Amino acid sequence: MSSPTFVACLECDLLHRQTQLPSGGEARCTRCGALLYRHAPPDANERALALALTACILFVVANVYPIVGLEVQGTHTSSTLFGAVESLWDDEARTVAVLVFFTTIFVPAAELIGLTWVLVTLRQGARGRGAVAILHFIESVKPWGMVEVFLLGVLVSLVKLAHIAIVEPGVALFSFGALMAFIAAAAAAFDPDAAWKQLETIR
Ligand SMILES: [Zn+2]
């Protein structure tokens, strides 16, 4: 018989003895109710990979095409996300430019590329270069990915701008909406416990 495994609650440190859960079940702390661990379906990381790959494609579309086109007194302008960051930088709003770049371009890109890399290599039964560091990195930067905050900000500005300009939502705006959903779905489907266990067996 194997010795029991203990899990500490990440919120209140209470120790719990780990038990077998039914598929799709989750264990919560008896003191504070925080999530301890889940029993993800066996194909969870296959699904996470499919969702992450889709999100990668959406990320490219969202960054290549204009977010919005504006027409003011016959003059038409449009901008991509990176173009908007550059304008902020040139307008001396450098802190905002850095924040937008970090939270809407760098973090989502790093998270998606890292997750895809780890899942693709695990699927081939290999340990991808830097897989452990990447998994730690994904955990630590997760709170800094703010595509949804950005999207909300853009939508509020567009509603306000609609009074003074003709606003044409660009392809990238819709891609950002879909990207937000796919990043959330990939993160929800991803089963880190299974990934860690698999990495340990490859070691
Ligand atoms: Zn707790």
PDB file of C-alpha atoms and ligand atoms in Angstrom:
ATOM      1  CA  MET A   1       0.000   0.000   0.000  1.00  0.00           C
ATOM      2  CA  SER A   2       1.395   3.428  -0.891  1.00  0.00           C
ATOM      3  CA  SER A   3       1.763   6.023   1.868  1.00  0.00           C
ATOM      4  CA  PRO A   4      -0.853   8.779   1.890  1.00  0.00           C
ATOM      5  CA  THR A   5      -0.056  12.035   0.109  1.00  0.00           C
ATOM      6  CA  PHE A   6      -0.813  15.319   1.851  1.00  0.00           C
ATOM      7  CA  VAL A   7      -1.836  18.535   0.186  1.00  0.00           C
ATOM      8  CA  ALA A   8      -1.567  21.936   1.851  1.00  0.00           C
ATOM      9  CA  CYS A   9      -4.265  24.540   1.182  1.00  0.00           C
ATOM     10  CA  LEU A  10      -2.643  27.413  -0.741  1.00  0.00           C
ATOM     11  CA  GLU A  11      -4.888  29.923   1.056  1.00  0.00           C
ATOM     12  CA  CYS A  12      -4.766  28.844   4.722  1.00  0.00           C
ATOM     13  CA  ASP A  13      -2.045  26.129   4.871  1.00  0.00           C
ATOM     14  CA  LEU A  14      -4.338  23.474   6.355  1.00  0.00           C
ATOM     15  CA  LEU A  15      -3.068  19.980   5.507  1.00  0.00           C
ATOM     16  CA  HIS A  16      -5.405  17.475   3.868  1.00  0.00           C
ATOM     17  CA  ARG A  17      -4.928  13.839   3.001  1.00  0.00           C
ATOM     18  CA  GLN A  18      -5.254  13.417  -0.770  1.00  0.00           C
ATOM     19  CA  THR A  19      -7.993  11.031  -1.898  1.00  0.00           C
ATOM     20  CA  GLN A  20      -9.098   9.643  -5.261  1.00  0.00           C
ATOM     21  CA  LEU A  21     -11.637  11.891  -6.917  1.00  0.00           C
ATOM     22  CA  PRO A  22     -14.185  10.921  -9.532  1.00  0.00           C
ATOM     23  CA  SER A  23     -13.384  12.189 -13.041  1.00  0.00           C
ATOM     24  CA  GLY A  24     -14.146  15.899 -13.251  1.00  0.00           C
ATOM     25  CA  GLY A  25     -14.377  16.167  -9.447  1.00  0.00           C
ATOM     26  CA  GLU A  26     -12.567  18.725  -7.331  1.00  0.00           C
ATOM     27  CA  ALA A  27     -11.369  18.811  -3.731  1.00  0.00           C
ATOM     28  CA  ARG A  28     -11.852  21.915  -1.590  1.00  0.00           C
ATOM     29  CA  CYS A  29     -10.345  22.992   1.720  1.00  0.00           C
ATOM     30  CA  THR A  30     -12.496  21.975   4.695  1.00  0.00           C
ATOM     31  CA  ARG A  31     -11.630  25.223   6.503  1.00  0.00           C
ATOM     32  CA  CYS A  32     -11.731  27.981   3.861  1.00  0.00           C
ATOM     33  CA  GLY A  33     -13.243  26.300   0.801  1.00  0.00           C
ATOM     34  CA  ALA A  34     -10.322  27.113  -1.536  1.00  0.00           C
ATOM     35  CA  LEU A  35      -9.684  24.708  -4.411  1.00  0.00           C
ATOM     36  CA  LEU A  36      -7.077  22.077  -3.436  1.00  0.00           C
ATOM     37  CA  TYR A  37      -6.866  19.951  -6.564  1.00  0.00           C
ATOM     38  CA  ARG A  38      -9.031  18.607  -9.377  1.00  0.00           C
ATOM     39  CA  HIS A  39      -9.327  15.340 -11.133  1.00  0.00           C
ATOM     40  CA  ALA A  40      -9.186  16.611 -14.684  1.00  0.00           C
ATOM     41  CA  PRO A  41     -10.370  14.273 -17.467  1.00  0.00           C
ATOM     42  CA  PRO A  42      -7.480  12.244 -18.941  1.00  0.00           C
ATOM     43  CA  ASP A  43      -7.558  14.182 -22.222  1.00  0.00           C
ATOM     44  CA  ALA A  44      -7.507  17.591 -20.449  1.00  0.00           C
ATOM     45  CA  ASN A  45      -4.101  18.570 -21.791  1.00  0.00           C
ATOM     46  CA  GLU A  46      -4.994  17.453 -25.323  1.00  0.00           C
ATOM     47  CA  ARG A  47      -7.899  19.876 -25.162  1.00  0.00           C
ATOM     48  CA  ALA A  48      -5.722  22.565 -23.603  1.00  0.00           C
ATOM     49  CA  LEU A  49      -3.274  22.156 -26.509  1.00  0.00           C
ATOM     50  CA  ALA A  50      -6.008  22.507 -29.144  1.00  0.00           C
ATOM     51  CA  LEU A  51      -7.345  25.629 -27.404  1.00  0.00           C
ATOM     52  CA  ALA A  52      -3.848  27.107 -26.970  1.00  0.00           C
ATOM     53  CA  LEU A  53      -3.023  26.559 -30.668  1.00  0.00           C
ATOM     54  CA  THR A  54      -6.275  28.283 -31.674  1.00  0.00           C
ATOM     55  CA  ALA A  55      -5.433  31.139 -29.309  1.00  0.00           C
ATOM     56  CA  CYS A  56      -1.960  31.446 -30.926  1.00  0.00           C
ATOM     57  CA  ILE A  57      -3.566  31.923 -34.362  1.00  0.00           C
ATOM     58  CA  LEU A  58      -6.048  34.467 -32.964  1.00  0.00           C
ATOM     59  CA  PHE A  59      -3.180  36.284 -31.245  1.00  0.00           C
ATOM     60  CA  VAL A  60      -1.369  36.708 -34.577  1.00  0.00           C
ATOM     61  CA  VAL A  61      -4.553  37.958 -36.317  1.00  0.00           C
ATOM     62  CA  ALA A  62      -5.289  40.310 -33.394  1.00  0.00           C
ATOM     63  CA  ASN A  63      -1.837  41.855 -33.681  1.00  0.00           C
ATOM     64  CA  VAL A  64      -1.444  42.013 -37.460  1.00  0.00           C
ATOM     65  CA  TYR A  65      -4.776  43.637 -38.373  1.00  0.00           C
ATOM     66  CA  PRO A  66      -6.080  47.050 -37.259  1.00  0.00           C
ATOM     67  CA  ILE A  67      -8.102  47.137 -34.044  1.00  0.00           C
ATOM     68  CA  VAL A  68     -10.187  50.044 -35.156  1.00  0.00           C
ATOM     69  CA  GLY A  69     -10.535  52.506 -38.004  1.00  0.00           C
ATOM     70  CA  LEU A  70     -11.606  56.102 -37.328  1.00  0.00           C
ATOM     71  CA  GLU A  71     -12.931  58.629 -39.790  1.00  0.00           C
ATOM     72  CA  VAL A  72     -12.937  62.247 -38.677  1.00  0.00           C
ATOM     73  CA  GLN A  73     -13.868  64.963 -41.193  1.00  0.00           C
ATOM     74  CA  GLY A  74     -12.996  62.764 -44.145  1.00  0.00           C
ATOM     75  CA  THR A  75      -9.635  61.677 -42.758  1.00  0.00           C
ATOM     76  CA  HIS A  76      -9.303  57.947 -42.172  1.00  0.00           C
ATOM     77  CA  THR A  77      -6.872  56.454 -39.705  1.00  0.00           C
ATOM     78  CA  SER A  78      -6.487  52.975 -38.349  1.00  0.00           C
ATOM     79  CA  SER A  79      -4.115  51.364 -35.923  1.00  0.00           C
ATOM     80  CA  THR A  80      -2.883  47.976 -34.839  1.00  0.00           C
ATOM     81  CA  LEU A  81      -2.264  47.253 -31.166  1.00  0.00           C
ATOM     82  CA  PHE A  82       1.485  47.709 -31.582  1.00  0.00           C
ATOM     83  CA  GLY A  83       0.855  50.944 -33.487  1.00  0.00           C
ATOM     84  CA  ALA A  84      -1.187  52.172 -30.515  1.00  0.00           C
ATOM     85  CA  VAL A  85       1.679  51.310 -28.142  1.00  0.00           C
ATOM     86  CA  GLU A  86       4.107  53.227 -30.398  1.00  0.00           C
ATOM     87  CA  SER A  87       1.807  56.288 -30.454  1.00  0.00           C
ATOM     88  CA  LEU A  88       1.562  56.234 -26.649  1.00  0.00           C
ATOM     89  CA  TRP A  89       5.351  56.038 -26.431  1.00  0.00           C
ATOM     90  CA  ASP A  90       5.780  58.959 -28.864  1.00  0.00           C
ATOM     91  CA  ASP A  91       3.178  60.998 -26.940  1.00  0.00           C
ATOM     92  CA  GLU A  92       5.352  60.734 -23.824  1.00  0.00           C
ATOM     93  CA  ALA A  93       2.824  58.388 -22.167  1.00  0.00           C
ATOM     94  CA  ARG A  94       5.660  55.931 -21.737  1.00  0.00           C
ATOM     95  CA  THR A  95       4.507  54.220 -18.545  1.00  0.00           C
ATOM     96  CA  VAL A  96       1.123  53.484 -20.141  1.00  0.00           C
ATOM     97  CA  ALA A  97       2.852  52.296 -23.332  1.00  0.00           C
ATOM     98  CA  VAL A  98       5.016  49.860 -21.357  1.00  0.00           C
ATOM     99  CA  LEU A  99       2.011  48.638 -19.317  1.00  0.00           C
ATOM    100  CA  VAL A 100      -0.126  48.049 -22.424  1.00  0.00           C
ATOM    101  CA  PHE A 101       2.742  46.270 -24.175  1.00  0.00           C
ATOM    102  CA  PHE A 102       3.437  44.082 -21.143  1.00  0.00           C
ATOM    103  CA  THR A 103      -0.147  43.137 -20.256  1.00  0.00           C
ATOM    104  CA  THR A 104      -1.680  42.748 -23.730  1.00  0.00           C
ATOM    105  CA  ILE A 105       1.218  41.649 -25.940  1.00  0.00           C
ATOM    106  CA  PHE A 106       4.131  40.256 -23.949  1.00  0.00           C
ATOM    107  CA  VAL A 107       2.376  38.262 -21.194  1.00  0.00           C
ATOM    108  CA  PRO A 108      -0.317  36.636 -23.386  1.00  0.00           C
ATOM    109  CA  ALA A 109       2.301  35.784 -26.045  1.00  0.00           C
ATOM    110  CA  ALA A 110       4.738  34.319 -23.516  1.00  0.00           C
ATOM    111  CA  GLU A 111       1.960  32.382 -21.787  1.00  0.00           C
ATOM    112  CA  LEU A 112       0.586  30.944 -25.041  1.00  0.00           C
ATOM    113  CA  ILE A 113       3.937  30.085 -26.620  1.00  0.00           C
ATOM    114  CA  GLY A 114       5.186  28.569 -23.348  1.00  0.00           C
ATOM    115  CA  LEU A 115       2.050  26.503 -22.770  1.00  0.00           C
ATOM    116  CA  THR A 116       1.968  25.288 -26.379  1.00  0.00           C
ATOM    117  CA  TRP A 117       5.660  24.354 -26.271  1.00  0.00           C
ATOM    118  CA  VAL A 118       5.300  22.361 -23.016  1.00  0.00           C
ATOM    119  CA  LEU A 119       2.131  20.576 -24.205  1.00  0.00           C
ATOM    120  CA  VAL A 120       3.480  19.769 -27.689  1.00  0.00           C
ATOM    121  CA  THR A 121       6.712  18.295 -26.280  1.00  0.00           C
ATOM    122  CA  LEU A 122       4.850  16.336 -23.559  1.00  0.00           C
ATOM    123  CA  ARG A 123       2.523  14.952 -26.188  1.00  0.00           C
ATOM    124  CA  GLN A 124       5.574  13.581 -28.007  1.00  0.00           C
ATOM    125  CA  GLY A 125       6.723  12.026 -24.738  1.00  0.00           C
ATOM    126  CA  ALA A 126       9.659  14.411 -24.462  1.00  0.00           C
ATOM    127  CA  ARG A 127      10.666  17.034 -21.939  1.00  0.00           C
ATOM    128  CA  GLY A 128      10.823  20.302 -23.807  1.00  0.00           C
ATOM    129  CA  ARG A 129      13.822  22.522 -23.222  1.00  0.00           C
ATOM    130  CA  GLY A 130      13.124  24.688 -20.166  1.00  0.00           C
ATOM    131  CA  ALA A 131       9.721  23.046 -19.543  1.00  0.00           C
ATOM    132  CA  VAL A 132       9.976  23.303 -15.737  1.00  0.00           C
ATOM    133  CA  ALA A 133      11.033  26.954 -15.845  1.00  0.00           C
ATOM    134  CA  ILE A 134       8.257  27.685 -18.359  1.00  0.00           C
ATOM    135  CA  LEU A 135       5.560  26.126 -16.135  1.00  0.00           C
ATOM    136  CA  HIS A 136       6.778  28.196 -13.162  1.00  0.00           C
ATOM    137  CA  PHE A 137       6.887  31.285 -15.380  1.00  0.00           C
ATOM    138  CA  ILE A 138       3.316  30.717 -16.642  1.00  0.00           C
ATOM    139  CA  GLU A 139       2.073  30.512 -13.030  1.00  0.00           C
ATOM    140  CA  SER A 140       3.861  33.707 -12.007  1.00  0.00           C
ATOM    141  CA  VAL A 141       2.857  35.928 -14.959  1.00  0.00           C
ATOM    142  CA  LYS A 142      -0.755  34.745 -15.180  1.00  0.00           C
ATOM    143  CA  PRO A 143      -2.168  37.634 -13.082  1.00  0.00           C
ATOM    144  CA  TRP A 144      -0.470  40.092 -15.461  1.00  0.00           C
ATOM    145  CA  GLY A 145      -2.270  38.995 -18.622  1.00  0.00           C
ATOM    146  CA  MET A 146      -5.009  41.576 -19.023  1.00  0.00           C
ATOM    147  CA  VAL A 147      -6.441  41.151 -22.508  1.00  0.00           C
ATOM    148  CA  GLU A 148      -9.965  41.456 -21.077  1.00  0.00           C
ATOM    149  CA  VAL A 149      -9.187  44.743 -19.276  1.00  0.00           C
ATOM    150  CA  PHE A 150      -7.709  46.098 -22.496  1.00  0.00           C
ATOM    151  CA  LEU A 151     -10.718  44.999 -24.541  1.00  0.00           C
ATOM    152  CA  LEU A 152     -13.113  46.637 -22.083  1.00  0.00           C
ATOM    153  CA  GLY A 153     -11.067  49.859 -22.251  1.00  0.00           C
ATOM    154  CA  VAL A 154     -11.163  49.853 -26.062  1.00  0.00           C
ATOM    155  CA  LEU A 155     -14.928  49.263 -26.137  1.00  0.00           C
ATOM    156  CA  VAL A 156     -15.605  52.105 -23.679  1.00  0.00           C
ATOM    157  CA  SER A 157     -13.413  54.473 -25.736  1.00  0.00           C
ATOM    158  CA  LEU A 158     -15.134  53.444 -28.972  1.00  0.00           C
ATOM    159  CA  VAL A 159     -18.594  54.159 -27.549  1.00  0.00           C
ATOM    160  CA  LYS A 160     -17.388  57.607 -26.470  1.00  0.00           C
ATOM    161  CA  LEU A 161     -15.650  58.275 -29.794  1.00  0.00           C
ATOM    162  CA  ALA A 162     -18.776  57.324 -31.745  1.00  0.00           C
ATOM    163  CA  HIS A 163     -20.108  60.876 -31.097  1.00  0.00           C
ATOM    164  CA  ILE A 164     -17.216  62.621 -32.851  1.00  0.00           C
ATOM    165  CA  ALA A 165     -15.972  60.096 -35.401  1.00  0.00           C
ATOM    166  CA  ILE A 166     -17.130  57.258 -37.618  1.00  0.00           C
ATOM    167  CA  VAL A 167     -15.882  54.174 -35.855  1.00  0.00           C
ATOM    168  CA  GLU A 168     -15.169  51.004 -37.834  1.00  0.00           C
ATOM    169  CA  PRO A 169     -14.326  48.042 -35.621  1.00  0.00           C
ATOM    170  CA  GLY A 170     -11.388  46.184 -37.191  1.00  0.00           C
ATOM    171  CA  VAL A 171     -10.745  42.469 -37.637  1.00  0.00           C
ATOM    172  CA  ALA A 172      -8.359  42.550 -34.676  1.00  0.00           C
ATOM    173  CA  LEU A 173     -11.080  43.770 -32.310  1.00  0.00           C
ATOM    174  CA  PHE A 174     -13.170  40.646 -32.942  1.00  0.00           C
ATOM    175  CA  SER A 175     -10.027  38.521 -32.772  1.00  0.00           C
ATOM    176  CA  PHE A 176      -9.258  40.008 -29.376  1.00  0.00           C
ATOM    177  CA  GLY A 177     -12.727  39.094 -28.142  1.00  0.00           C
ATOM    178  CA  ALA A 178     -12.268  35.495 -29.313  1.00  0.00           C
ATOM    179  CA  LEU A 179      -8.677  35.431 -28.016  1.00  0.00           C
ATOM    180  CA  MET A 180      -9.886  36.394 -24.548  1.00  0.00           C
ATOM    181  CA  ALA A 181     -12.327  33.450 -24.544  1.00  0.00           C
ATOM    182  CA  PHE A 182      -9.745  30.969 -25.861  1.00  0.00           C
ATOM    183  CA  ILE A 183      -7.027  32.009 -23.378  1.00  0.00           C
ATOM    184  CA  ALA A 184      -9.530  31.514 -20.539  1.00  0.00           C
ATOM    185  CA  ALA A 185     -10.673  28.153 -21.962  1.00  0.00           C
ATOM    186  CA  ALA A 186      -7.086  26.905 -22.444  1.00  0.00           C
ATOM    187  CA  ALA A 187      -6.188  27.932 -18.889  1.00  0.00           C
ATOM    188  CA  ALA A 188      -9.309  26.214 -17.517  1.00  0.00           C
ATOM    189  CA  ALA A 189      -8.672  23.009 -19.492  1.00  0.00           C
ATOM    190  CA  PHE A 190      -4.955  22.853 -18.627  1.00  0.00           C
ATOM    191  CA  ASP A 191      -4.193  20.262 -15.941  1.00  0.00           C
ATOM    192  CA  PRO A 192      -0.874  21.329 -14.367  1.00  0.00           C
ATOM    193  CA  ASP A 193      -0.769  18.297 -12.023  1.00  0.00           C
ATOM    194  CA  ALA A 194      -0.804  15.911 -14.983  1.00  0.00           C
ATOM    195  CA  ALA A 195       1.877  17.979 -16.743  1.00  0.00           C
ATOM    196  CA  TRP A 196       4.127  17.962 -13.648  1.00  0.00           C
ATOM    197  CA  LYS A 197       3.636  14.217 -13.133  1.00  0.00           C
ATOM    198  CA  GLN A 198       4.466  13.545 -16.778  1.00  0.00           C
ATOM    199  CA  LEU A 199       7.577  15.727 -16.534  1.00  0.00           C
ATOM    200  CA  GLU A 200       8.712  13.764 -13.483  1.00  0.00           C
ATOM    201  CA  THR A 201       8.395  10.415 -15.252  1.00  0.00           C
ATOM    202  CA  ILE A 202      10.411  11.687 -18.240  1.00  0.00           C
ATOM    203  CA  ARG A 203      13.183  13.013 -15.994  1.00  0.00           C
TER     204      ARG A 203
HETATM  205 ZN    ZN B   1      -7.903  26.571   3.286  1.00  0.00          ZN
END
